[in-house]
């Protein structure tokens, strides 16, 4: 496999930033190399199909821009740049950046600005506006990086004059570091849950000893809480683990003035005297997630050591015990960096709260069919719009258990296939009486030799067991019939965690066929039979085979049977 490449191109000399980036890639064990495009050839790199930037297929691209380099006026402060000239340059750069499909993530890093010039500040905002919604493309400012790392002296007139290195060595190191943080967020396994301690972490003091009125919210604790709220808004689930009495902790959250972090931000909590590893594992299991997607924050070295020993898959981070260190801690914890948030991410906490309500209904229902009926489920399976490309690409990266082929796609790949009329590509959205699930799945295929060949078939775990997966097969079958095709052939590749989809496919399609010369398996079904696949909830409860995966055990209560039930096909 080709080693990923982070390609840098810019309007000035980039060597110092490239050195810093290379250091961080090695330090973090990120398997990527740094490549610098020819000096000051941004437009050539963006417009030439054979350039290093446009031919990059694995890794990322970074475009570093200083407005002064693109304008006739230099950085010597001879006067403010002409506003019309700035607008023309922004338009040209924006046009070059959007002239091709970005097949790898691309960061446009602007500045830091040479001086506080309104025209240049507007230029960056205008560029951001032009590029908004472009798949795989994001814009950041160098000024924000300088502020975060406390760089006082940014510009270096001498090195600019003699080597076209406009920034100090410290500033260039910060730019390289910012690129490394951005790239790490692109390739890091997704973080879905943040488990956080209470005493000496969310607040100063111990509730059990100091009382509710004795704990304090310092500025550092407030900074951590604000960041946790931002993480929640970005789609990460917050869980509270505290060795206290629950009533006391709830009163802390209700105290005045209100804390930035409020009780509704928490999707789950365990406030008792049991070991935190056990509590965290239980919460994550109830959320139907895995421990390798969890970050745990605690100030206690003992609690951190216990979590590392008993839940090694969890990323455990010890929080500083000194409140004045917390603000810096928040700014420089790279795990808080996110690659971007979709609409589904931003509503994830609400979605999981809705799912808890569904779970309670499921346990109270006397049959699976009764549960399904009371859900009042609505399912939408339709062609995607450009606005849904980011979410569909995200699904390929994050869906593991119910993902047939395990093919991972970036935004460019999804945008390319959704734009092709010859490709059958459908998103899957669901909602019920409790709320909107958002886009939870997708199916993609194309006609080939009399059959519809399906290479993407995936569904989020929170939507399983409701018959949605059956409707996806039926949609593929109906499309195959509309094209006069005789068969639906679905690709399956074994992974560490996708046994659930394997069980479903075996139930619906029967025995898979091996592909010659590879480990691929193909599940085949006549198109008419696929179009008739339907969910039969009543066939699950009372099933005679207690060992069948996803089916009820004879000794199960109705609630347990429903909890264990996955899908069962009735092919007509």
PDB file of C-alpha atoms in Angstrom, residues 133 135 380 382-393 411 414-415 418-419 425-427 429 439:
ATOM      1  CA  UNK A 133     -19.666  23.212   1.367  1.00  0.00           C
ATOM      2  CA  UNK A 135     -16.126  18.428  -0.035  1.00  0.00           C
ATOM      3  CA  UNK A 380     -36.776   7.368   3.633  1.00  0.00           C
ATOM      4  CA  UNK A 382     -33.720   8.337  -1.661  1.00  0.00           C
ATOM      5  CA  UNK A 383     -30.890   9.607  -3.920  1.00  0.00           C
ATOM      6  CA  UNK A 384     -28.428  11.810  -1.989  1.00  0.00           C
ATOM      7  CA  UNK A 385     -28.013  15.553  -2.448  1.00  0.00           C
ATOM      8  CA  UNK A 386     -24.585  17.270  -2.401  1.00  0.00           C
ATOM      9  CA  UNK A 387     -25.292  18.451   1.153  1.00  0.00           C
ATOM     10  CA  UNK A 388     -25.389  14.817   2.327  1.00  0.00           C
ATOM     11  CA  UNK A 389     -22.022  13.786   0.882  1.00  0.00           C
ATOM     12  CA  UNK A 390     -20.065  14.509   4.076  1.00  0.00           C
ATOM     13  CA  UNK A 391     -22.391  12.374   6.202  1.00  0.00           C
ATOM     14  CA  UNK A 392     -22.344   9.471   3.730  1.00  0.00           C
ATOM     15  CA  UNK A 393     -18.549   9.505   3.621  1.00  0.00           C
ATOM     16  CA  UNK A 411     -15.994  12.814   0.402  1.00  0.00           C
ATOM     17  CA  UNK A 414     -18.998   9.725  -2.511  1.00  0.00           C
ATOM     18  CA  UNK A 415     -19.490  13.000  -4.406  1.00  0.00           C
ATOM     19  CA  UNK A 418     -23.638  10.277  -6.307  1.00  0.00           C
ATOM     20  CA  UNK A 419     -23.233  12.514  -9.358  1.00  0.00           C
ATOM     21  CA  UNK A 425     -26.851   5.238  -4.617  1.00  0.00           C
ATOM     22  CA  UNK A 426     -29.409   5.794  -1.865  1.00  0.00           C
ATOM     23  CA  UNK A 427     -29.194   7.343   1.573  1.00  0.00           C
ATOM     24  CA  UNK A 429     -33.009   8.247   6.889  1.00  0.00           C
ATOM     25  CA  UNK A 439     -29.064   9.603   7.956  1.00  0.00           C
TER      26      UNK A 439
END
